[in-house]
Amino acid sequence: MTTLALTGSPLWYAGRAGGTLSLILLTATVVLGIASAGRAAPRRIGRFEIALMHRNLSLLTLVFLVVHVVTVVLDPFVHLSWAASVVPFGASYRPLWLGLGTAAFDLLLAVLVTSALRLRLGVRRWKAVHWLAYAAWPLALFHGAGSGTDTRLPLQLWIYAACLVSVPAAVWWRLAKAGPGRVAGRLVGAVAAAAVPVALTVFLAGGPLQSGWAQRAATTAIQLGGGG
């Protein structure tokens, strides 16, 4: 696994760099969206500036995500088709973990398309779809950890750790600033924010950080489907 990370093609490096940068930017976008919503919005910065920054981060995330997808498809090692880049779990290489990334990509594309049609859809429908961006974040995390051949590298682990700390911290900060009311919703948010770091930590310890993970990851979807 480490040897591949050190001797990969330029497309491999571009793909991994694009994926890592898009994960960092997605995390920043989610953190900004959570921390600036509702009554938790900062008072010293205008909502227009916050919305502009949020939009620019979202677009930059999609730019690097497209770079990631294109370079991975063009990389001859993975043998990923263009169809598999938009249809989840259709790849032959690490199908489950690549499928999670494809699902995250599709969710973000849905957010992009509905944002362009926001005036026609209405605010309520647009917000309902916009929540998909939050679902894309854990999918992207597990995709990167499960499919990345450099997951065991210290720098990559530090990046995952920073992402895992940032989003739950933003959730808990917003819940603390939200004031009374909606106890059930706040409890669900707090539990969900704590569950993702715990789940990914357990997954890393029992999966990608163990020897032989590359072989197990390649057949995970087949085992789950009951095939041979």
CSV table of C-alpha atoms in Angstrom, one decimal:
chain,number,residue,atom,x,y,z
A,1,MET,CA,0.0,0.0,0.0
A,2,THR,CA,2.8,2.4,0.9
A,3,THR,CA,4.8,1.4,-2.1
A,4,LEU,CA,1.9,2.3,-4.4
A,5,ALA,CA,1.6,5.7,-2.7
A,6,LEU,CA,5.3,6.4,-3.3
A,7,THR,CA,5.4,5.1,-6.9
A,8,GLY,CA,2.0,6.1,-8.3
A,9,SER,CA,1.6,7.9,-11.6
A,10,PRO,CA,1.1,11.7,-11.9
A,11,LEU,CA,-2.7,11.0,-12.4
A,12,TRP,CA,-2.7,9.1,-9.1
A,13,TYR,CA,-1.1,12.0,-7.2
A,14,ALA,CA,-3.5,14.5,-8.9
A,15,GLY,CA,-6.4,12.3,-8.0
A,16,ARG,CA,-5.5,12.0,-4.4
A,17,ALA,CA,-4.5,15.6,-4.1
A,18,GLY,CA,-7.9,16.7,-5.6
A,19,GLY,CA,-9.8,14.3,-3.3
A,20,THR,CA,-8.0,15.5,-0.2
A,21,LEU,CA,-8.4,19.2,-1.1
A,22,SER,CA,-12.0,18.7,-1.9
A,23,LEU,CA,-12.6,17.0,1.5
A,24,ILE,CA,-10.8,19.9,3.3
A,25,LEU,CA,-12.9,22.5,1.4
A,26,LEU,CA,-16.1,20.5,2.0
A,27,THR,CA,-15.4,20.4,5.7
A,28,ALA,CA,-14.8,24.2,5.7
A,29,THR,CA,-18.0,24.7,3.8
A,30,VAL,CA,-20.0,22.5,6.2
A,31,VAL,CA,-18.4,24.2,9.2
A,32,LEU,CA,-19.2,27.7,7.9
A,33,GLY,CA,-22.8,26.7,7.0
A,34,ILE,CA,-23.4,25.2,10.5
A,35,ALA,CA,-21.7,28.0,12.5
A,36,SER,CA,-23.3,30.9,10.6
A,37,ALA,CA,-26.9,29.7,10.4
A,38,GLY,CA,-29.8,31.1,12.4
A,39,ARG,CA,-29.2,32.9,15.6
A,40,ALA,CA,-25.6,31.6,15.7
A,41,ALA,CA,-24.5,33.9,12.9
A,42,PRO,CA,-21.6,36.2,13.8
A,43,ARG,CA,-22.6,39.8,14.5
A,44,ARG,CA,-19.5,41.5,13.2
A,45,ILE,CA,-19.8,40.0,9.7
A,46,GLY,CA,-22.7,40.7,7.4
A,47,ARG,CA,-24.8,37.9,6.2
A,48,PHE,CA,-24.0,38.8,2.6
A,49,GLU,CA,-20.3,38.3,3.2
A,50,ILE,CA,-20.9,35.0,4.9
A,51,ALA,CA,-23.2,33.8,2.1
A,52,LEU,CA,-20.6,34.9,-0.5
A,53,MET,CA,-17.8,33.1,1.3
A,54,HIS,CA,-20.0,30.0,1.7
A,55,ARG,CA,-20.9,30.0,-2.0
A,56,ASN,CA,-17.2,30.5,-3.1
A,57,LEU,CA,-16.1,27.6,-0.8
A,58,SER,CA,-18.8,25.4,-2.3
A,59,LEU,CA,-17.8,26.2,-5.8
A,60,LEU,CA,-14.1,25.6,-5.0
A,61,THR,CA,-15.0,22.3,-3.5
A,62,LEU,CA,-16.7,21.2,-6.7
A,63,VAL,CA,-13.7,22.3,-8.8
A,64,PHE,CA,-11.3,20.1,-6.9
A,65,LEU,CA,-13.9,17.4,-6.8
A,66,VAL,CA,-14.1,17.4,-10.6
A,67,VAL,CA,-10.3,17.3,-10.8
A,68,HIS,CA,-10.4,14.3,-8.4
A,69,VAL,CA,-13.0,12.5,-10.5
A,70,VAL,CA,-11.5,13.2,-13.9
A,71,THR,CA,-8.0,12.2,-12.9
A,72,VAL,CA,-9.2,9.0,-11.2
A,73,VAL,CA,-11.1,8.0,-14.3
A,74,LEU,CA,-8.1,8.7,-16.5
A,75,ASP,CA,-5.7,6.8,-14.2
A,76,PRO,CA,-5.2,3.4,-15.9
A,77,PHE,CA,-4.6,1.7,-12.5
A,78,VAL,CA,-8.1,2.1,-11.3
A,79,HIS,CA,-10.0,1.3,-14.5
A,80,LEU,CA,-13.0,3.5,-13.5
A,81,SER,CA,-15.5,4.2,-16.2
A,82,TRP,CA,-17.2,7.6,-16.6
A,83,ALA,CA,-20.6,5.9,-15.8
A,84,ALA,CA,-19.2,4.6,-12.5
A,85,SER,CA,-18.2,8.1,-11.5
A,86,VAL,CA,-21.8,9.1,-11.3
A,87,VAL,CA,-23.6,5.8,-10.6
A,88,PRO,CA,-22.8,4.6,-7.1
A,89,PHE,CA,-21.4,1.2,-6.4
A,90,GLY,CA,-20.9,0.4,-10.1
A,91,ALA,CA,-17.1,0.3,-10.1
A,92,SER,CA,-15.1,-2.9,-10.2
A,93,TYR,CA,-12.2,-1.4,-8.1
A,94,ARG,CA,-13.1,-1.1,-4.4
A,95,PRO,CA,-16.8,-0.8,-5.3
A,96,LEU,CA,-18.2,-0.1,-1.8
A,97,TRP,CA,-15.7,2.7,-0.9
A,98,LEU,CA,-15.7,4.3,-4.4
A,99,GLY,CA,-19.5,4.0,-4.3
A,100,LEU,CA,-19.6,6.2,-1.2
A,101,GLY,CA,-17.6,8.8,-2.9
A,102,THR,CA,-19.8,8.7,-6.0
A,103,ALA,CA,-22.9,9.1,-3.7
A,104,ALA,CA,-21.3,12.1,-2.1
A,105,PHE,CA,-20.5,13.6,-5.5
A,106,ASP,CA,-24.1,13.1,-6.7
A,107,LEU,CA,-25.4,14.8,-3.5
A,108,LEU,CA,-23.2,17.8,-4.1
A,109,LEU,CA,-24.3,17.9,-7.8
A,110,ALA,CA,-27.9,17.9,-6.6
A,111,VAL,CA,-27.1,20.9,-4.3
A,112,LEU,CA,-25.4,22.7,-7.2
A,113,VAL,CA,-28.3,22.2,-9.6
A,114,THR,CA,-31.0,23.1,-7.2
A,115,SER,CA,-29.0,26.2,-6.1
A,116,ALA,CA,-29.1,27.3,-9.8
A,117,LEU,CA,-32.8,26.8,-9.8
A,118,ARG,CA,-33.4,28.2,-6.4
A,119,LEU,CA,-35.9,30.9,-7.5
A,120,ARG,CA,-38.0,28.4,-9.3
A,121,LEU,CA,-38.0,25.8,-6.6
A,122,GLY,CA,-38.6,28.1,-3.7
A,123,VAL,CA,-36.7,28.5,-0.5
A,124,ARG,CA,-38.3,25.6,1.3
A,125,ARG,CA,-37.6,23.0,-1.4
A,126,TRP,CA,-34.1,24.4,-1.9
A,127,LYS,CA,-33.3,24.2,1.8
A,128,ALA,CA,-34.5,20.5,1.9
A,129,VAL,CA,-32.0,19.6,-0.9
A,130,HIS,CA,-29.3,21.8,0.6
A,131,TRP,CA,-29.2,19.6,3.7
A,132,LEU,CA,-27.8,16.9,1.4
A,133,ALA,CA,-24.4,18.7,1.6
A,134,TYR,CA,-24.2,17.7,5.3
A,135,ALA,CA,-24.9,14.0,4.3
A,136,ALA,CA,-22.1,14.2,1.7
A,137,TRP,CA,-19.5,15.0,4.3
A,138,PRO,CA,-19.5,11.7,6.2
A,139,LEU,CA,-19.8,9.8,2.9
A,140,ALA,CA,-16.7,11.6,1.6
A,141,LEU,CA,-14.8,10.8,4.8
A,142,PHE,CA,-15.5,7.1,4.7
A,143,HIS,CA,-14.8,7.1,0.9
A,144,GLY,CA,-11.4,8.7,1.4
A,145,ALA,CA,-10.4,6.4,4.3
A,146,GLY,CA,-11.7,3.3,2.7
A,147,SER,CA,-10.4,3.7,-0.9
A,148,GLY,CA,-7.3,5.8,-0.3
A,149,THR,CA,-4.0,4.0,-0.6
A,150,ASP,CA,-2.3,6.7,1.5
A,151,THR,CA,-4.8,6.5,4.4
A,152,ARG,CA,-2.1,5.1,6.7
A,153,LEU,CA,0.3,8.1,6.1
A,154,PRO,CA,0.5,10.4,9.2
A,155,LEU,CA,-0.3,13.6,7.2
A,156,GLN,CA,-3.5,12.0,5.8
A,157,LEU,CA,-4.5,10.8,9.3
A,158,TRP,CA,-4.0,14.3,10.7
A,159,ILE,CA,-6.2,15.7,7.9
A,160,TYR,CA,-9.0,13.2,8.8
A,161,ALA,CA,-8.6,14.1,12.5
A,162,ALA,CA,-8.9,17.9,11.8
A,163,CYS,CA,-12.0,17.2,9.7
A,164,LEU,CA,-13.5,15.0,12.4
A,165,VAL,CA,-12.9,17.7,15.1
A,166,SER,CA,-14.1,20.7,13.1
A,167,VAL,CA,-17.6,19.7,12.1
A,168,PRO,CA,-18.8,18.3,15.5
A,169,ALA,CA,-17.3,21.4,17.2
A,170,ALA,CA,-19.3,23.6,14.9
A,171,VAL,CA,-22.4,21.6,15.6
A,172,TRP,CA,-22.0,21.7,19.4
A,173,TRP,CA,-21.1,25.4,19.2
A,174,ARG,CA,-24.3,26.2,17.3
A,175,LEU,CA,-26.4,24.1,19.7
A,176,ALA,CA,-24.9,26.0,22.6
A,177,LYS,CA,-25.8,29.3,20.9
A,178,ALA,CA,-29.3,28.2,19.8
A,179,GLY,CA,-31.1,28.9,23.0
A,180,PRO,CA,-33.9,26.9,24.5
A,181,GLY,CA,-36.4,24.8,22.5
A,182,ARG,CA,-36.3,22.0,20.1
A,183,VAL,CA,-34.8,19.6,22.6
A,184,ALA,CA,-35.3,16.5,20.4
A,185,GLY,CA,-33.7,18.1,17.4
A,186,ARG,CA,-30.8,19.3,19.4
A,187,LEU,CA,-30.3,15.9,20.9
A,188,VAL,CA,-30.3,14.2,17.5
A,189,GLY,CA,-27.7,16.8,16.2
A,190,ALA,CA,-25.4,16.3,19.2
A,191,VAL,CA,-25.6,12.5,18.9
A,192,ALA,CA,-25.0,12.5,15.2
A,193,ALA,CA,-22.1,14.9,15.6
A,194,ALA,CA,-20.5,12.5,18.1
A,195,ALA,CA,-21.3,9.4,16.1
A,196,VAL,CA,-19.3,10.2,13.0
A,197,PRO,CA,-15.9,10.6,14.7
A,198,VAL,CA,-16.4,7.5,16.8
A,199,ALA,CA,-17.5,5.4,13.8
A,200,LEU,CA,-14.6,6.6,11.6
A,201,THR,CA,-12.1,6.0,14.3
A,202,VAL,CA,-13.4,2.4,14.9
A,203,PHE,CA,-13.4,1.8,11.2
A,204,LEU,CA,-9.8,3.1,10.7
A,205,ALA,CA,-8.5,1.0,13.6
A,206,GLY,CA,-10.2,-2.2,12.4
A,207,GLY,CA,-9.8,-1.6,8.6
A,208,PRO,CA,-7.5,0.7,6.7
A,209,LEU,CA,-4.8,0.8,9.4
A,210,GLN,CA,-4.6,-3.0,9.5
A,211,SER,CA,-2.4,-5.0,7.1
A,212,GLY,CA,-4.2,-6.7,4.2
A,213,TRP,CA,-6.8,-4.0,4.0
A,214,ALA,CA,-6.3,-3.4,0.2
A,215,GLN,CA,-7.3,-7.0,-0.5
A,216,ARG,CA,-10.4,-6.9,1.8
A,217,ALA,CA,-11.5,-3.5,0.4
A,218,ALA,CA,-11.4,-4.8,-3.1
A,219,THR,CA,-14.1,-7.4,-2.4
A,220,THR,CA,-16.2,-5.8,0.4
A,221,ALA,CA,-19.2,-5.1,-1.9
A,222,ILE,CA,-19.2,-8.7,-3.2
A,223,GLN,CA,-19.2,-10.1,0.3
A,224,LEU,CA,-22.0,-7.8,1.4
A,225,GLY,CA,-24.0,-8.9,-1.6
A,226,GLY,CA,-23.6,-12.5,-0.8
A,227,GLY,CA,-21.7,-13.3,-4.0
A,228,GLY,CA,-18.5,-15.3,-4.4
